[in-house]
């Protein structure tokens, strides 16, 4: 677990958003590419959000965001791919 004032240890990097970036308006997504996860912050219900979901991105569940970085977990439906 990382305190709010600290930066997460690699490979987790803080996703930058505006100070009012809440999960009500924004979605945090991830996709496994070449054996690593890449992340994105998108406004919910927008064209970009829909495009990412269609492109195979997974929205990170809120409980996982609250828990913070931990052991690597496969993306939804991607457990057998690696």
C-alpha positions as YAML, in Angstrom:
chain: A
units: angstrom
residues:
- id: 1
  name: UNK
  ca: [0.00, 0.00, 0.00]
- id: 2
  name: UNK
  ca: [1.26, 3.47, -0.83]
- id: 3
  name: UNK
  ca: [0.44, 6.66, 1.09]
- id: 4
  name: UNK
  ca: [-1.20, 9.42, -0.97]
- id: 5
  name: UNK
  ca: [1.95, 11.54, -0.63]
- id: 6
  name: UNK
  ca: [4.18, 8.79, -2.06]
- id: 7
  name: UNK
  ca: [4.66, 7.60, -5.63]
- id: 8
  name: UNK
  ca: [3.84, 3.96, -6.39]
- id: 9
  name: UNK
  ca: [6.81, 1.67, -6.97]
- id: 10
  name: UNK
  ca: [7.48, 0.55, -10.52]
- id: 11
  name: UNK
  ca: [5.89, -0.78, -12.62]
- id: 12
  name: UNK
  ca: [2.98, 1.29, -11.22]
- id: 13
  name: UNK
  ca: [3.08, 4.91, -12.27]
- id: 14
  name: UNK
  ca: [0.55, 7.48, -11.17]
- id: 15
  name: UNK
  ca: [-2.02, 8.25, -13.86]
- id: 16
  name: UNK
  ca: [-2.24, 12.02, -14.14]
- id: 17
  name: UNK
  ca: [-5.65, 13.66, -14.18]
- id: 18
  name: UNK
  ca: [-7.18, 16.91, -13.06]
- id: 19
  name: UNK
  ca: [-7.63, 17.48, -9.32]
- id: 20
  name: UNK
  ca: [-11.33, 16.73, -9.68]
- id: 21
  name: UNK
  ca: [-10.81, 13.45, -11.54]
- id: 22
  name: UNK
  ca: [-13.22, 11.15, -9.73]
- id: 23
  name: UNK
  ca: [-14.37, 7.70, -10.75]
- id: 24
  name: UNK
  ca: [-17.85, 9.15, -11.22]
- id: 25
  name: UNK
  ca: [-16.63, 11.00, -14.33]
- id: 26
  name: UNK
  ca: [-13.43, 9.16, -15.23]
- id: 27
  name: UNK
  ca: [-12.60, 5.51, -15.84]
- id: 28
  name: UNK
  ca: [-9.16, 3.98, -15.33]
- id: 29
  name: UNK
  ca: [-8.45, 1.34, -17.95]
- id: 30
  name: UNK
  ca: [-5.63, -1.10, -18.63]
- id: 31
  name: UNK
  ca: [-4.49, -3.33, -21.44]
- id: 32
  name: UNK
  ca: [-1.75, -5.93, -21.57]
- id: 33
  name: UNK
  ca: [0.71, -5.17, -24.37]
- id: 34
  name: UNK
  ca: [3.89, -7.17, -24.92]
- id: 35
  name: UNK
  ca: [3.73, -8.66, -21.42]
- id: 36
  name: UNK
  ca: [3.14, -5.42, -19.48]
- id: 37
  name: UNK
  ca: [0.06, -3.41, -18.58]
- id: 38
  name: UNK
  ca: [-0.45, 0.06, -20.00]
- id: 39
  name: UNK
  ca: [-3.02, 2.40, -18.49]
- id: 40
  name: UNK
  ca: [-5.32, 5.17, -19.60]
- id: 41
  name: UNK
  ca: [-7.69, 7.65, -18.00]
- id: 42
  name: UNK
  ca: [-10.85, 8.33, -20.00]
- id: 43
  name: UNK
  ca: [-14.04, 10.28, -19.45]
- id: 44
  name: UNK
  ca: [-16.84, 7.78, -18.90]
- id: 45
  name: UNK
  ca: [-19.47, 7.30, -21.60]
- id: 46
  name: UNK
  ca: [-17.49, 9.29, -24.17]
- id: 47
  name: UNK
  ca: [-16.36, 8.17, -27.62]
- id: 48
  name: UNK
  ca: [-12.79, 7.61, -26.40]
- id: 49
  name: UNK
  ca: [-13.97, 5.42, -23.51]
- id: 50
  name: UNK
  ca: [-16.13, 3.34, -25.86]
- id: 51
  name: UNK
  ca: [-13.28, 3.05, -28.35]
- id: 52
  name: UNK
  ca: [-10.87, 1.77, -25.69]
- id: 53
  name: UNK
  ca: [-13.38, -0.82, -24.48]
- id: 54
  name: UNK
  ca: [-13.94, -2.01, -28.07]
- id: 55
  name: UNK
  ca: [-10.15, -2.19, -28.50]
- id: 56
  name: UNK
  ca: [-9.78, -4.76, -25.74]
- id: 57
  name: UNK
  ca: [-9.09, -2.46, -22.77]
- id: 58
  name: UNK
  ca: [-10.46, -3.46, -19.35]
- id: 59
  name: UNK
  ca: [-11.84, -1.00, -16.83]
- id: 60
  name: UNK
  ca: [-10.11, -1.46, -13.48]
- id: 61
  name: UNK
  ca: [-12.70, -2.24, -10.77]
- id: 62
  name: UNK
  ca: [-13.07, 0.43, -8.08]
- id: 63
  name: UNK
  ca: [-12.17, -1.95, -5.24]
- id: 64
  name: UNK
  ca: [-8.87, -2.70, -6.98]
- id: 65
  name: UNK
  ca: [-8.14, 1.02, -7.36]
- id: 66
  name: UNK
  ca: [-8.83, 1.57, -3.67]
- id: 67
  name: UNK
  ca: [-6.54, -1.32, -2.68]
- id: 68
  name: UNK
  ca: [-3.67, 0.20, -4.63]
- id: 69
  name: UNK
  ca: [-0.78, -1.60, -6.32]
- id: 70
  name: UNK
  ca: [-0.14, -5.16, -5.30]
- id: 71
  name: UNK
  ca: [0.99, -8.39, -6.89]
- id: 72
  name: UNK
  ca: [0.47, -8.51, -10.64]
- id: 73
  name: UNK
  ca: [-3.02, -9.70, -11.56]
- id: 74
  name: UNK
  ca: [-4.10, -10.67, -15.08]
- id: 75
  name: UNK
  ca: [-6.68, -8.50, -16.80]
- id: 76
  name: UNK
  ca: [-10.24, -9.81, -16.98]
- id: 77
  name: UNK
  ca: [-10.41, -12.64, -19.52]
- id: 78
  name: UNK
  ca: [-6.64, -12.47, -20.11]
- id: 79
  name: UNK
  ca: [-5.50, -15.06, -17.54]
- id: 80
  name: UNK
  ca: [-4.81, -17.78, -20.10]
- id: 81
  name: UNK
  ca: [-3.18, -15.51, -22.70]
- id: 82
  name: UNK
  ca: [0.25, -15.32, -21.09]
...
